[in-house]
XYZ file of C-alpha atoms in Angstrom:
109
model
C -3.090 -1.663 6.841
C -3.376 -0.961 10.573
C -4.165 -3.933 12.795
C -5.912 -3.473 16.119
C -4.494 -6.463 18.008
C -1.153 -8.226 18.251
C -2.741 -11.494 17.113
C -4.177 -9.825 14.013
C -0.769 -8.336 13.167
C 0.951 -11.701 13.717
C -1.643 -13.376 11.482
C -1.082 -10.815 8.725
C 2.683 -11.388 8.908
C 2.159 -15.151 8.742
C -0.201 -14.819 5.782
C 2.300 -12.690 3.855
C 5.101 -15.158 4.610
C 2.949 -18.084 3.465
C 2.119 -16.253 0.224
C 5.832 -15.863 -0.524
C 6.526 -19.480 0.391
C 3.807 -20.710 -1.961
C 5.362 -18.788 -4.866
C 8.793 -20.300 -4.138
C 7.248 -23.755 -3.680
C 5.428 -23.579 -7.042
C 8.606 -22.418 -8.785
C 10.591 -25.287 -7.309
C 7.865 -27.767 -8.274
C 8.105 -26.523 -11.876
C 11.859 -27.182 -11.824
C 11.711 -30.430 -9.825
C 8.263 -31.964 -10.463
C 9.053 -35.205 -8.621
C 9.967 -33.446 -5.364
C 7.346 -33.131 -2.650
C 7.468 -30.359 -0.114
C 5.473 -29.014 2.782
C 5.725 -25.443 3.993
C 6.672 -25.378 7.676
C 5.792 -22.150 9.470
C 7.740 -21.357 12.633
C 5.731 -19.188 15.016
C 6.501 -18.072 18.555
C 3.054 -16.810 19.513
C 1.167 -19.504 21.425
C -2.135 -17.621 21.194
C -1.913 -17.473 17.395
C -0.941 -21.143 17.267
C -3.959 -22.099 19.423
C -6.312 -20.049 17.243
C -4.992 -21.504 13.986
C -5.152 -25.085 15.222
C -8.671 -24.618 16.572
C -7.697 -25.090 20.226
C -9.255 -21.699 21.017
C -11.913 -19.715 19.195
C -11.259 -16.103 18.178
C -13.068 -13.501 20.247
C -13.109 -10.946 17.428
C -15.003 -11.509 14.189
C -12.351 -9.884 12.011
C -9.828 -12.466 13.213
C -11.955 -15.202 11.637
C -11.546 -13.529 8.230
C -7.831 -12.841 8.763
C -7.092 -16.432 9.734
C -9.342 -18.197 7.209
C -6.761 -18.647 4.402
C -4.110 -19.999 6.777
C -6.558 -22.324 8.558
C -7.687 -23.677 5.179
C -4.097 -24.419 4.174
C -3.515 -26.197 7.501
C -6.650 -28.299 6.958
C -5.498 -29.233 3.442
C -2.053 -30.060 4.900
C -0.390 -27.577 2.555
C 1.387 -25.958 5.499
C 2.487 -27.178 8.905
C 2.700 -25.023 12.005
C 5.651 -25.421 14.375
C 5.526 -23.583 17.692
C 9.001 -22.498 18.781
C 10.334 -20.366 21.601
C 10.920 -16.671 21.037
C 14.650 -17.310 21.460
C 14.566 -19.665 18.437
C 12.603 -17.293 16.151
C 14.700 -16.750 12.985
C 12.843 -13.542 12.036
C 14.192 -11.859 15.165
C 17.679 -11.973 13.648
C 16.511 -9.357 11.157
C 14.401 -7.256 13.527
C 15.984 -7.287 17.001
C 19.386 -6.224 18.274
C 21.688 -8.787 19.855
C 19.932 -11.970 18.710
C 22.135 -15.020 18.159
C 21.816 -16.229 14.562
C 22.907 -19.836 15.068
C 19.327 -21.158 15.263
C 18.411 -20.059 11.741
C 20.291 -23.066 10.366
C 17.799 -25.435 12.047
C 14.868 -23.718 10.317
C 16.423 -23.823 6.860
C 17.490 -27.472 6.906
């Protein structure tokens, strides 16, 4: 699926990551029913963060549809958004050359 804006592509990546996290979360809840957990999403795109938290309104109608599932999960407090710097982004360890991997520990714990 080709996305026309950076924000739309970032939102799609976030949505796919959240889908995977929900599957892992449900599996862990089946194993440990007494444990409570919240999915924490680390993002380094301030514009996406502002759109998801309702600080800004999307200028493109298709963004409303792309962001709807994530915004609903935020409203229901099923996921939590954490804005981090690009230097701290753990996904960059897998996608960019020369990134220091020491910060990934902070995201996992």
